[in-house]
PDB file of C-alpha atoms in Angstrom:
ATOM      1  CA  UNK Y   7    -171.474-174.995-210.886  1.00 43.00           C
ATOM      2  CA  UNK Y   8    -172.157-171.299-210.885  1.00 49.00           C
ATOM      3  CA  UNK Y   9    -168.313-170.442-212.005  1.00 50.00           C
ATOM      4  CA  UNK Y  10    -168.689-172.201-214.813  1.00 50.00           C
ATOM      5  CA  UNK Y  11    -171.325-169.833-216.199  1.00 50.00           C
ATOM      6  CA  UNK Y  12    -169.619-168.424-219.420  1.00 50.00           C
ATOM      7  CA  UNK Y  13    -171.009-165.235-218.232  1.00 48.00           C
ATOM      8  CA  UNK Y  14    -168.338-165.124-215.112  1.00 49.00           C
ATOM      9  CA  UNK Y  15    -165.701-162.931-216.491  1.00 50.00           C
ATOM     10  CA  UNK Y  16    -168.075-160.303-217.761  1.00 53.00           C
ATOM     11  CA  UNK Y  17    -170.705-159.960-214.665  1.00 56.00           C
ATOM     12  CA  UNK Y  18    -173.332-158.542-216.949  1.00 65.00           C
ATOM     13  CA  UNK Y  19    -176.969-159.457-217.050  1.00 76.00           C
ATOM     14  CA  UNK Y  20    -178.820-161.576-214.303  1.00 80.00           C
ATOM     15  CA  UNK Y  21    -176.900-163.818-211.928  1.00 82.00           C
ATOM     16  CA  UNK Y  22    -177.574-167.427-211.148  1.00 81.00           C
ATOM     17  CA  UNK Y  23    -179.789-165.696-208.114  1.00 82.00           C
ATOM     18  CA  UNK Y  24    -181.708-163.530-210.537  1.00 84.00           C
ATOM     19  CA  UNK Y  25    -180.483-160.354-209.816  1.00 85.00           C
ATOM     20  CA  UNK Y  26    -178.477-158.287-211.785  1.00 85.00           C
ATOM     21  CA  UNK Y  27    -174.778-158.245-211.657  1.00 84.00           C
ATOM     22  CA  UNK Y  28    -173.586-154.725-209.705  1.00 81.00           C
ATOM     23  CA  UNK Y  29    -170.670-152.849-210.883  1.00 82.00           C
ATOM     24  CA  UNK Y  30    -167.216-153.147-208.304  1.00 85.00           C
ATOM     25  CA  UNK Y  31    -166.583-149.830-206.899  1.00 82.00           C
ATOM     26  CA  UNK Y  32    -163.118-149.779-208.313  1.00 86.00           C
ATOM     27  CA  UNK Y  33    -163.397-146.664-209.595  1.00 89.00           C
ATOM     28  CA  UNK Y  34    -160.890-143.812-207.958  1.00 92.00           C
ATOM     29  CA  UNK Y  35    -161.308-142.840-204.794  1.00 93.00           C
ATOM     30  CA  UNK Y  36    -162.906-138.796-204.803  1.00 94.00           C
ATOM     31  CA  UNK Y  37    -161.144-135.913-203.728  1.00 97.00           C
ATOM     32  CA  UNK Y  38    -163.276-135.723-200.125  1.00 96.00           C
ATOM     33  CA  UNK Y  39    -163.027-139.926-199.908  1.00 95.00           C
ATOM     34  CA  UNK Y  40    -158.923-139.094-199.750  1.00 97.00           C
ATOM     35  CA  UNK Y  41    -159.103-136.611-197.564  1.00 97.00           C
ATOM     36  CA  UNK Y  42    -160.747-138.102-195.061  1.00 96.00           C
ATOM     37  CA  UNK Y  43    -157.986-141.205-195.339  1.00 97.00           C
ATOM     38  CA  UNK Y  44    -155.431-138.529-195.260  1.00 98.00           C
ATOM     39  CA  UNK Y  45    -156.881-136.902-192.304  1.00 97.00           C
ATOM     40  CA  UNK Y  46    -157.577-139.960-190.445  1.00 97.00           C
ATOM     41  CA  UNK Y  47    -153.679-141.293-191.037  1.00 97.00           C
ATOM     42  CA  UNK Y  48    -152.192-138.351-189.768  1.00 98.00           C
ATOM     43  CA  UNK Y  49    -154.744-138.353-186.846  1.00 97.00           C
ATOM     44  CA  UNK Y  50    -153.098-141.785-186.089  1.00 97.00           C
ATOM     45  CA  UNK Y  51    -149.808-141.255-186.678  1.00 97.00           C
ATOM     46  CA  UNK Y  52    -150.134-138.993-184.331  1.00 97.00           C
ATOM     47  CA  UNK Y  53    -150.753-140.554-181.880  1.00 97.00           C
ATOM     48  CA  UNK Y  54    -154.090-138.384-181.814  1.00 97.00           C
ATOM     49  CA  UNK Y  55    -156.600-141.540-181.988  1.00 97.00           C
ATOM     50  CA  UNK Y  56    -156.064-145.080-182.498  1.00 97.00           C
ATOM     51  CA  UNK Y  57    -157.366-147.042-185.731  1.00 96.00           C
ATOM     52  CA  UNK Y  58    -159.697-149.055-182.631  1.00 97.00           C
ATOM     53  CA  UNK Y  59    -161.272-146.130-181.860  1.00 97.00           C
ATOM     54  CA  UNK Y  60    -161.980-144.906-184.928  1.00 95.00           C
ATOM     55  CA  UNK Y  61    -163.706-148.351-185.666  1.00 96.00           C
ATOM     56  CA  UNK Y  62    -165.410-148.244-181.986  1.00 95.00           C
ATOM     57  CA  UNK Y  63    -166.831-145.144-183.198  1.00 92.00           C
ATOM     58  CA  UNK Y  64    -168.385-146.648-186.372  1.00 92.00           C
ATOM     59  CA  UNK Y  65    -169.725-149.102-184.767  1.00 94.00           C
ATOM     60  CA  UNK Y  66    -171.434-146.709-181.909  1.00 90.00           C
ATOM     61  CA  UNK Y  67    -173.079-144.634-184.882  1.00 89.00           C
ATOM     62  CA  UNK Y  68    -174.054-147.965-186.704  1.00 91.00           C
ATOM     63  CA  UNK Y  69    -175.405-149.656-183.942  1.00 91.00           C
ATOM     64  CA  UNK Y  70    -178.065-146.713-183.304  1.00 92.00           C
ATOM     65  CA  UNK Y  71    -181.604-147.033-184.693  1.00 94.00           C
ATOM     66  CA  UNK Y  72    -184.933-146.125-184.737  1.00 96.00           C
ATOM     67  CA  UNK Y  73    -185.452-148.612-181.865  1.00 95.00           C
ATOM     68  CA  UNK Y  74    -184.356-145.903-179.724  1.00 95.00           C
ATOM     69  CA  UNK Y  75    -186.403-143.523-180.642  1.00 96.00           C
ATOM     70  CA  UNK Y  76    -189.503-146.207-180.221  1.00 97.00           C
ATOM     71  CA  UNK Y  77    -188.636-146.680-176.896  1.00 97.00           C
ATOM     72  CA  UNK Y  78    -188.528-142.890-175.600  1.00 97.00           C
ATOM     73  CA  UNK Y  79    -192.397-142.489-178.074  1.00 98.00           C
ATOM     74  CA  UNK Y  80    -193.778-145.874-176.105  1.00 98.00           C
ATOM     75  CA  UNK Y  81    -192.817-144.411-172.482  1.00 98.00           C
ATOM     76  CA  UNK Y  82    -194.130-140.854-173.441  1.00 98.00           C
ATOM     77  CA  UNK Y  83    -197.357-142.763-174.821  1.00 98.00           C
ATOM     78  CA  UNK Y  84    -197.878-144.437-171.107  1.00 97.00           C
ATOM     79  CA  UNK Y  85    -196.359-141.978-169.049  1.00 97.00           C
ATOM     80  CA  UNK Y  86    -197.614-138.598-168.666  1.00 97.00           C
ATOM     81  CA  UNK Y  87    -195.252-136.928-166.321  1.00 98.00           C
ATOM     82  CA  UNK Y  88    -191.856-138.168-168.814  1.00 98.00           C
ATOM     83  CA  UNK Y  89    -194.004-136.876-171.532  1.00 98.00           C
ATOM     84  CA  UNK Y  90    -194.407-133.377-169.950  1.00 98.00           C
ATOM     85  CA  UNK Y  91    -190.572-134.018-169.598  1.00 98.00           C
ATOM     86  CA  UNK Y  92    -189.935-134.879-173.275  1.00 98.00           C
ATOM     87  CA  UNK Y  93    -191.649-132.118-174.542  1.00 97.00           C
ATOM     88  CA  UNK Y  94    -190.026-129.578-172.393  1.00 96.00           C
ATOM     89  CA  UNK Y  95    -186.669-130.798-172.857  1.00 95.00           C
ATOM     90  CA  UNK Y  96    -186.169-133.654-175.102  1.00 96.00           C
ATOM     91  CA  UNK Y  97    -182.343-133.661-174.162  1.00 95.00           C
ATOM     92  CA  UNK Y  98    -182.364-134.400-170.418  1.00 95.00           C
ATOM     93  CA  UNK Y  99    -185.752-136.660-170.651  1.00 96.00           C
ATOM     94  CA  UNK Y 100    -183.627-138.935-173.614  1.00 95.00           C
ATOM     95  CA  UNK Y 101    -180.632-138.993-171.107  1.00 94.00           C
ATOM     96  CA  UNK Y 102    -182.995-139.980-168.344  1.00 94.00           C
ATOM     97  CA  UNK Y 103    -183.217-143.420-170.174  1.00 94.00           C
ATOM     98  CA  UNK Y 104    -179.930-144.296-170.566  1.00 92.00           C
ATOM     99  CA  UNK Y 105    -179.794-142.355-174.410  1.00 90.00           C
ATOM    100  CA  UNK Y 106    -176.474-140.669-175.282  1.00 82.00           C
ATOM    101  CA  UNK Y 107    -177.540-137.641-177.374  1.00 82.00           C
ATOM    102  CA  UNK Y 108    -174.200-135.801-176.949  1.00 80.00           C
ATOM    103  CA  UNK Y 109    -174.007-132.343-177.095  1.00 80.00           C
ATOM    104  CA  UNK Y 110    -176.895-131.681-179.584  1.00 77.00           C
ATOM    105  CA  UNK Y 111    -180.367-130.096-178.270  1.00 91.00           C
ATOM    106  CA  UNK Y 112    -183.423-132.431-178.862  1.00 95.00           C
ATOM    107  CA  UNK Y 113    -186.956-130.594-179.525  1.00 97.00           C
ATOM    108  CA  UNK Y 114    -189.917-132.929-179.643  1.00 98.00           C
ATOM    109  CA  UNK Y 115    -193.114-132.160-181.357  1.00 98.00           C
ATOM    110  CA  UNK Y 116    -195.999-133.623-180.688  1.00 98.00           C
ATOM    111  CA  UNK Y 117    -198.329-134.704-182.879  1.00 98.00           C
ATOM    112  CA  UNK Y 118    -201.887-134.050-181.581  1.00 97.00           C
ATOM    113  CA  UNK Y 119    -205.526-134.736-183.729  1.00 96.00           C
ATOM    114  CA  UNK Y 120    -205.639-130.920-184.924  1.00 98.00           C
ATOM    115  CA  UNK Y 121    -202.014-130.707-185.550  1.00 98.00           C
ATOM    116  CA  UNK Y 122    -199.372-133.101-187.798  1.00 98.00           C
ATOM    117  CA  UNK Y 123    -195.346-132.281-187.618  1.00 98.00           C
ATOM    118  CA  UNK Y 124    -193.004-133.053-190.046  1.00 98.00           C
ATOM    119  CA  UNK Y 125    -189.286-132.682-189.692  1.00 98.00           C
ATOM    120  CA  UNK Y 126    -186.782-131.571-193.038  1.00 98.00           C
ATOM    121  CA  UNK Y 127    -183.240-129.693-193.213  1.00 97.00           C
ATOM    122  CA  UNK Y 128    -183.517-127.897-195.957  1.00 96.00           C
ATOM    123  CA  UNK Y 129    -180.098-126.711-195.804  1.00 94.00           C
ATOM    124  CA  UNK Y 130    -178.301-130.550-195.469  1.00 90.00           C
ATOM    125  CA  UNK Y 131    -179.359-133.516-193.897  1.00 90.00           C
ATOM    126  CA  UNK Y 132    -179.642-132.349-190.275  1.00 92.00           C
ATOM    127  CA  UNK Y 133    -181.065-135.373-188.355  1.00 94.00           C
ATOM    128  CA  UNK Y 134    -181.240-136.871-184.414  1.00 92.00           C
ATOM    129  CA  UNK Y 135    -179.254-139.226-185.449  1.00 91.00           C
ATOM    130  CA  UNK Y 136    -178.467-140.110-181.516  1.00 88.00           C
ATOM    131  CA  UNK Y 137    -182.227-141.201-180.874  1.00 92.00           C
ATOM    132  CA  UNK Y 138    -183.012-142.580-184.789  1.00 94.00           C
ATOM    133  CA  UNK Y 139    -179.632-143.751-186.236  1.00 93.00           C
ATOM    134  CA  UNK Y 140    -178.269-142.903-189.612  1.00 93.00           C
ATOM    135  CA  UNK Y 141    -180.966-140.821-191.767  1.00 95.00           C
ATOM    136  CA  UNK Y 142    -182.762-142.674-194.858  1.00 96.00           C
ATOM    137  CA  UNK Y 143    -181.264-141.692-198.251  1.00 95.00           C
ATOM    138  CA  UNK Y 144    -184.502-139.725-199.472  1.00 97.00           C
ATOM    139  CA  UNK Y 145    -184.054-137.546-196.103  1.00 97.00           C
ATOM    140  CA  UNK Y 146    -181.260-136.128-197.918  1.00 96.00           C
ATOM    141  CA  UNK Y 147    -182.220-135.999-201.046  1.00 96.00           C
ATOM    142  CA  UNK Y 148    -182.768-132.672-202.812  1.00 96.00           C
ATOM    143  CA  UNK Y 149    -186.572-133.157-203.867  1.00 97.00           C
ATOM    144  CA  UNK Y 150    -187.056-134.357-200.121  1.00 98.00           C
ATOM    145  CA  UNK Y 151    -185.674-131.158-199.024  1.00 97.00           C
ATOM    146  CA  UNK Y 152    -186.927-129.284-201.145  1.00 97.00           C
ATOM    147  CA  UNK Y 153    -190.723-130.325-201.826  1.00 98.00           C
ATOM    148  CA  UNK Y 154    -191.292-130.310-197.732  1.00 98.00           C
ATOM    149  CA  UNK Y 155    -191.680-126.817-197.506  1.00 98.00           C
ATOM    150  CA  UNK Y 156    -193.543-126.165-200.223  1.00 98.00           C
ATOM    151  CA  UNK Y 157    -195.969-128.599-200.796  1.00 98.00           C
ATOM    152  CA  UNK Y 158    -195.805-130.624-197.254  1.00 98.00           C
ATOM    153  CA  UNK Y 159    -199.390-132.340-197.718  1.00 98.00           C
ATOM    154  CA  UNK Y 160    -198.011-133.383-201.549  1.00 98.00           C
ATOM    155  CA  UNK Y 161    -195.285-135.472-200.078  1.00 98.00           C
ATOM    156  CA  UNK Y 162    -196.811-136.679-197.079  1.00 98.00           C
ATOM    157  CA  UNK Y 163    -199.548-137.943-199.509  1.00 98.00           C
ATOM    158  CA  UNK Y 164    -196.782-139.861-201.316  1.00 98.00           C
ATOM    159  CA  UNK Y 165    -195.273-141.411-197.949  1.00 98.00           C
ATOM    160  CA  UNK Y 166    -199.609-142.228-197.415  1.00 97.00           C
ATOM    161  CA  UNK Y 167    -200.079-140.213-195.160  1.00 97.00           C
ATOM    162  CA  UNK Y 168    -203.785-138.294-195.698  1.00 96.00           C
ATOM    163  CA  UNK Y 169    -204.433-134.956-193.753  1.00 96.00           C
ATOM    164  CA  UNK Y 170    -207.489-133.632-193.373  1.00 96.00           C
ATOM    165  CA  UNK Y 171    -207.820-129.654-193.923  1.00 94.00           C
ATOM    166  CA  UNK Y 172    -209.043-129.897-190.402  1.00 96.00           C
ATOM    167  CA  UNK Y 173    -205.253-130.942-189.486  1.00 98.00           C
ATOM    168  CA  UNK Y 174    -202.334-128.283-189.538  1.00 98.00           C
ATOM    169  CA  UNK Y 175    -199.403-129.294-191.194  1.00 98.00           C
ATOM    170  CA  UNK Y 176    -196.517-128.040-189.427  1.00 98.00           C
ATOM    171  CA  UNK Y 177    -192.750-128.097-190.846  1.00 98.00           C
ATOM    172  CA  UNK Y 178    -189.590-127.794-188.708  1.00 98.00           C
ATOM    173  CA  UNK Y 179    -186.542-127.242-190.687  1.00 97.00           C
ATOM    174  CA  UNK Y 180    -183.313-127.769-188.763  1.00 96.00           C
ATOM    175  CA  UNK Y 181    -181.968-124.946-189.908  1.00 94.00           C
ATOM    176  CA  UNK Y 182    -179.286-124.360-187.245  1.00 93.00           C
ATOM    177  CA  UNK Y 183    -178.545-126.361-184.004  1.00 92.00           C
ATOM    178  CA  UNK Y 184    -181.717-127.912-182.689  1.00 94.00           C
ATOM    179  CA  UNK Y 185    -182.236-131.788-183.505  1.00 95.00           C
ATOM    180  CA  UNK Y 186    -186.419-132.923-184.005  1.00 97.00           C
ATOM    181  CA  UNK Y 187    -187.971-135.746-183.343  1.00 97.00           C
ATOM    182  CA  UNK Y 188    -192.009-136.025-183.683  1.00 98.00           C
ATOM    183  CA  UNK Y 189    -194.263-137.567-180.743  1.00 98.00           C
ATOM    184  CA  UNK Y 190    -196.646-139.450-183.207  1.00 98.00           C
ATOM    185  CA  UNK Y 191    -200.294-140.168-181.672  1.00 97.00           C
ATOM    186  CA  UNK Y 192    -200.919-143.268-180.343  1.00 97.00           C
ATOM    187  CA  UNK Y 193    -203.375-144.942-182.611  1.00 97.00           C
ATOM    188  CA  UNK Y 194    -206.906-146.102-181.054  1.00 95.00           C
ATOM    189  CA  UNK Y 195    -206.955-149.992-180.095  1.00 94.00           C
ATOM    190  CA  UNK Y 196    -203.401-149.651-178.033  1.00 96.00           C
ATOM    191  CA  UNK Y 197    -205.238-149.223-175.015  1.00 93.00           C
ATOM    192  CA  UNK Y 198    -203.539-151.799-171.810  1.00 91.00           C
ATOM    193  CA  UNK Y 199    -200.853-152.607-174.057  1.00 96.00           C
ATOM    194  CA  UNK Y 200    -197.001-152.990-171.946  1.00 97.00           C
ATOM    195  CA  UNK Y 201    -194.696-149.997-173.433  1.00 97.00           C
ATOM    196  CA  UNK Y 202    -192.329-152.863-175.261  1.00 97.00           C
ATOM    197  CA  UNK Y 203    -195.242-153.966-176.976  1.00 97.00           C
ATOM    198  CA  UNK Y 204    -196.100-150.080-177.986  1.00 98.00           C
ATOM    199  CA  UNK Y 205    -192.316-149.103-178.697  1.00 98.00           C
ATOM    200  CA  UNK Y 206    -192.720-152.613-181.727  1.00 97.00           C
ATOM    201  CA  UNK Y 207    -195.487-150.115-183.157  1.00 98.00           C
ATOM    202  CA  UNK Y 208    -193.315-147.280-183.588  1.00 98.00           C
ATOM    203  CA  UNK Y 209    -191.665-146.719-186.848  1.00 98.00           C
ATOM    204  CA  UNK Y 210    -188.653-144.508-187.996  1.00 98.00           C
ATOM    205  CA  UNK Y 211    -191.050-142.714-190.385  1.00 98.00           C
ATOM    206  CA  UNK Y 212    -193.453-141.932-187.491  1.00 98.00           C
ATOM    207  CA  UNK Y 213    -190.645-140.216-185.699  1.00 98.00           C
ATOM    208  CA  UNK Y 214    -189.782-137.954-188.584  1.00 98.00           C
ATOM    209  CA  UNK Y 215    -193.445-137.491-189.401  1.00 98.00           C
ATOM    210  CA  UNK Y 216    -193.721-138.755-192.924  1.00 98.00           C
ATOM    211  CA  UNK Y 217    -195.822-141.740-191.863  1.00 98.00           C
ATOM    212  CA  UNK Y 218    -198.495-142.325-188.631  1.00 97.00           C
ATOM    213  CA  UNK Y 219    -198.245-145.024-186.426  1.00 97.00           C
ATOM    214  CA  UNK Y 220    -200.702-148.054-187.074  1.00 96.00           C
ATOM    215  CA  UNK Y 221    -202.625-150.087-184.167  1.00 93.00           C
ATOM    216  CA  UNK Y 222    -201.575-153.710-184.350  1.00 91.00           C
TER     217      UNK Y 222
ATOM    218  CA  UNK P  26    -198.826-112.025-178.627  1.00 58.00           C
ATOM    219  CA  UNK P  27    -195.714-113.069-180.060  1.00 76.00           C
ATOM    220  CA  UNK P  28    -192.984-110.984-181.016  1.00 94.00           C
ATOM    221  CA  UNK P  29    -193.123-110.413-185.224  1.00 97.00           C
ATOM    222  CA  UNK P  30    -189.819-110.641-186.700  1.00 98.00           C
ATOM    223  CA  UNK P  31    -188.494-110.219-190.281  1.00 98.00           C
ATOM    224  CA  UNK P  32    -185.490-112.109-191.708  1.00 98.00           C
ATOM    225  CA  UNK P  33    -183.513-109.895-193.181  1.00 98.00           C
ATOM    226  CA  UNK P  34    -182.878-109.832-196.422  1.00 96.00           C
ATOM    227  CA  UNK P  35    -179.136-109.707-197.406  1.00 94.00           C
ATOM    228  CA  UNK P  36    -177.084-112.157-199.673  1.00 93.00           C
ATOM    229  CA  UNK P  37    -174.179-112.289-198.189  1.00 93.00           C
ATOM    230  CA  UNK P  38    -171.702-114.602-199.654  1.00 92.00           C
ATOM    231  CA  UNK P  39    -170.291-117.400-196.839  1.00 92.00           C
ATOM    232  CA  UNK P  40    -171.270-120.095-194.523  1.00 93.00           C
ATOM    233  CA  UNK P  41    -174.744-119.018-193.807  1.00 94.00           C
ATOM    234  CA  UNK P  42    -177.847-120.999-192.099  1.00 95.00           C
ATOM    235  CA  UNK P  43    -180.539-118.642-192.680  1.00 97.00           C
ATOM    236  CA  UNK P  44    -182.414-120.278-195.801  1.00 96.00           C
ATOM    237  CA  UNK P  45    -182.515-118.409-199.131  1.00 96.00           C
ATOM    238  CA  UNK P  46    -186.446-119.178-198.560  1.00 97.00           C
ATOM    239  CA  UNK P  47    -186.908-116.946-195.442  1.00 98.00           C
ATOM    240  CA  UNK P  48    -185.419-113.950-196.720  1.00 97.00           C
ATOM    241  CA  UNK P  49    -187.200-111.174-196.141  1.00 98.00           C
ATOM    242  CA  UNK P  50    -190.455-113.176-194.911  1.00 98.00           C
ATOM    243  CA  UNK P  51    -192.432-112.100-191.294  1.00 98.00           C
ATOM    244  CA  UNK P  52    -193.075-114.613-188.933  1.00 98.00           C
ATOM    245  CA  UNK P  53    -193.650-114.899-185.302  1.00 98.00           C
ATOM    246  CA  UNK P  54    -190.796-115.936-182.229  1.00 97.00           C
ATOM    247  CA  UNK P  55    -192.132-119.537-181.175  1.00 97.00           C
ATOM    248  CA  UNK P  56    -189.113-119.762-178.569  1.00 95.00           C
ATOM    249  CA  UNK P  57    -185.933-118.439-177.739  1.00 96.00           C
ATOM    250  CA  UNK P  58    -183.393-121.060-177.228  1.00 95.00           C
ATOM    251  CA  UNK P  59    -180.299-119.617-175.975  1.00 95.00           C
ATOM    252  CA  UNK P  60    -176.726-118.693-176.651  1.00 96.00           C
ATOM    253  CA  UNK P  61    -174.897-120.408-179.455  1.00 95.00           C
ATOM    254  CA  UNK P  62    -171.423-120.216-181.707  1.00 95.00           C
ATOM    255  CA  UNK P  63    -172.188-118.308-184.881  1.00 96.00           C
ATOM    256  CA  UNK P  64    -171.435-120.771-187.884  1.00 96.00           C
ATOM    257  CA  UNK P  65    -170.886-118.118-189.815  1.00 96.00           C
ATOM    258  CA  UNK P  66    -167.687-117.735-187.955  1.00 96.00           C
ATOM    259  CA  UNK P  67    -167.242-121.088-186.806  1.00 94.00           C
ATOM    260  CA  UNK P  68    -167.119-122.842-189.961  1.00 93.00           C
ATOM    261  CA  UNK P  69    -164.449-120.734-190.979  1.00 95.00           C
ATOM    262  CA  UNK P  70    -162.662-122.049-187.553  1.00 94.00           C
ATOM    263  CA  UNK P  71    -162.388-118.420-186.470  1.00 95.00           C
ATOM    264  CA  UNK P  72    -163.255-117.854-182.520  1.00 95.00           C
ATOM    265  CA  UNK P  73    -166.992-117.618-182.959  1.00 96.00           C
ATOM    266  CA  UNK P  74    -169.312-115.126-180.860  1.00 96.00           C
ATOM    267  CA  UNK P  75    -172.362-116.481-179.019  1.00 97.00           C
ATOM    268  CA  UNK P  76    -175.692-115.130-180.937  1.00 97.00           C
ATOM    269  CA  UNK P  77    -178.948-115.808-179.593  1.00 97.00           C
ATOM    270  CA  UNK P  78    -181.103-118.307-181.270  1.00 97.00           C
ATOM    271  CA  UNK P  79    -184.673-117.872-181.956  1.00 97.00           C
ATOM    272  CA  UNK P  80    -187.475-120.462-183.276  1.00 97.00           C
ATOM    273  CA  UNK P  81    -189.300-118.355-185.808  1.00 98.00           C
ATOM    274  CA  UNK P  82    -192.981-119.943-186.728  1.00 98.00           C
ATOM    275  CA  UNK P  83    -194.105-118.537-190.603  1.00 98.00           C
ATOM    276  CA  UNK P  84    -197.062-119.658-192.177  1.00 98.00           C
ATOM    277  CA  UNK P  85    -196.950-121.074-195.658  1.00 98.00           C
ATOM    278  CA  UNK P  86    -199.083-118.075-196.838  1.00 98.00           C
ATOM    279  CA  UNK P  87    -196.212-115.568-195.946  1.00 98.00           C
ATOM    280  CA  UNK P  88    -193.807-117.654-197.701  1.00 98.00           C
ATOM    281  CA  UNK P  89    -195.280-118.787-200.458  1.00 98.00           C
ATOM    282  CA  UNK P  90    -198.124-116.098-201.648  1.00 98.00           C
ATOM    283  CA  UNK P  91    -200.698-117.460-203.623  1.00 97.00           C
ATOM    284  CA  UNK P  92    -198.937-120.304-204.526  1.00 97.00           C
ATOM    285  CA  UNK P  93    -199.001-122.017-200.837  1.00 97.00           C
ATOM    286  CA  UNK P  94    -200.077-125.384-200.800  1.00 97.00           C
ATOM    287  CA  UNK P  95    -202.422-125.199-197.879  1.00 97.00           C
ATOM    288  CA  UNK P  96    -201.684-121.107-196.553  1.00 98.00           C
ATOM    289  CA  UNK P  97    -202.044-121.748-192.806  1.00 98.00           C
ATOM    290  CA  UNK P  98    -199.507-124.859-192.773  1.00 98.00           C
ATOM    291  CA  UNK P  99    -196.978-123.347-190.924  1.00 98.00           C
ATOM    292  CA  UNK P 100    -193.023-123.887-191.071  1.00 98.00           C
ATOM    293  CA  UNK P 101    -190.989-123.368-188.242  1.00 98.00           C
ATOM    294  CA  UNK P 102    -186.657-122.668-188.759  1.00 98.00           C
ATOM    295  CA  UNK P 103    -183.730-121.645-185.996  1.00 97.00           C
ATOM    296  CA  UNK P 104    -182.988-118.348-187.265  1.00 98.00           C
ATOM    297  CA  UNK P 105    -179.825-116.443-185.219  1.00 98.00           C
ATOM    298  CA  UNK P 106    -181.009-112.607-184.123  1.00 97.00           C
ATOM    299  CA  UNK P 107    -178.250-110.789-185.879  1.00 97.00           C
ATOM    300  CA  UNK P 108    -180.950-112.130-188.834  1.00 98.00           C
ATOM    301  CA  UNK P 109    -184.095-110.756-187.385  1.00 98.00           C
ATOM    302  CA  UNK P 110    -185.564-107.390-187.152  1.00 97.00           C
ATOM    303  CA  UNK P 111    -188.860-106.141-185.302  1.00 96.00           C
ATOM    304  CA  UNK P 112    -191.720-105.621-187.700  1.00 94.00           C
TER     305      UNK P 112
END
């Protein structure tokens, strides 16, 4: 029985699985992590917002993802009047398919063969999270952040992506209140397919230009 | 031909969304894109004033000098006018 393991009462090591043991969070709670309790209790006792809605809330920001995104790529991909559409105004053509984007304004970029985008915000972790979902962890990491303005083709290279110097890089940095998302290329090979079956080919990384999307 | 701009280049202590980067560097107006609150006022929760927003296009030559990884890479940023002068 794995509770017998002499080990149990000092969760070091590798467990029974063969992972290692990770530390409880017990540790106290940070300045910012109590404010935001305090904030939220007196928002509720308040009679401001409910504790449900709070939690509906959560659940509408996790339950976005880069399947959303996919969707609005693969219909751009087959349709070339939404894509004129997209690319004009990214906000309106996203609401056009049901996506709620809020108040934010949505650029897209298209990616063509003489020209590869990539999006960063230099200044935090500015994302469209309403089309893609909660942003990866390296998004907002400093090096991220920092190494996509100066040496784009560098990090690309490490996400394997390969430009040719025939290809312009170019970097968006949401610097103030426009969201990006990239129109990657539709690879060779996709020809016929149904736009479900494109929208499985699109990946997160495609949309934020640090990878290209791959034929099937 | 596209309107050249400069960011200006001040330091000024605050809430600012102009990147330390950009200071000072030319680039070109890729597209104006309207009225919005200035977070230099809004984060402070005063009333904010609606500033024009501009899409400025630089290439990685202007930023970077010499040391640019590939100089015409470009890198576009939403820079708010009260940051921009005419060159």
């Amino acid at each position: 029985m794995p509770h017998d393991h002499p080990d149990h009462f000092h969760h070091h090591g590798i467990s029974s699985s063969g992972h290692p043991y990770r530390a409880d969070n017990d540790e106290p709670l940070t300045y910012w992590q109590r404010m935001e309790i305090a904030v939220r209790e007196l928002l509720i006792e308040g009679g401001h917002v409910t504790a449900a809605e709070v939690a509906q809330q959560i659940n509408t920001m996790d339950s976005r993802s880069p399947a959303n995104g996919a969707v609005v790529v693969a219909r751009a991909w087959a349709d070339p009047e939404f894509r004129a559409r997209l690319l004009q105004d990214a906000s309106a053509a996203s609401r056009e398919m049901g996506f709620d984007i809020g108040p934010l304004k949505l650029i897209a970029v298209e990616n063509t063969a003489k020209v590869h985008n990539v999006i960063v915000c230099t200044l935090c972790s500015c994302y469209p999270r309403n089309l893609l979902g909660l942003p990866p962890d390296w998004y907002k990491s400093r090096e991220y952040r920092s190494r996509t303005v100066s040496e784009p083709r560098a990090v690309l290279r490490e996400f394997g992506v390969e430009l040719p110097d025939s290809v312009t890089v170019r970097v968006h940095d949401s610097t103030a209140d426009m969201r990006y998302i990239v129109l990657p290329l539709r690879p060779n090979g996709t020809e016929g397919m149904s736009q479900t079956a494109l929208a499985e080919l699109v990946t997160r990384d495609s949309m934020i230009g640090t990878g290209l999307v791959q034929a099937p | 031909m596209a309107e050249r701009v400069r960011v200006k280049f001040m330091m000024p202590p605050g809430h600012i969304r102009t990147p330390a980067f950009l200071r000072g560097k030319v680039g070109e107006i890729e597209r104006e894109l309207g009225q919005f609150s200035n977070p230099e006022q809004l984060a402070y929760g005063l009333a904010a004033d609606q500033r024009p927003l501009y899409r400025v296009r630089f290439t990685m030559q202007e930023i970077w000098g010499d040391a640019a990884e590939c100089p015409t890479d470009t890198l576009d940023a939403e820079i708010f006018g009260h940051w921009l002068e005419k060159v």
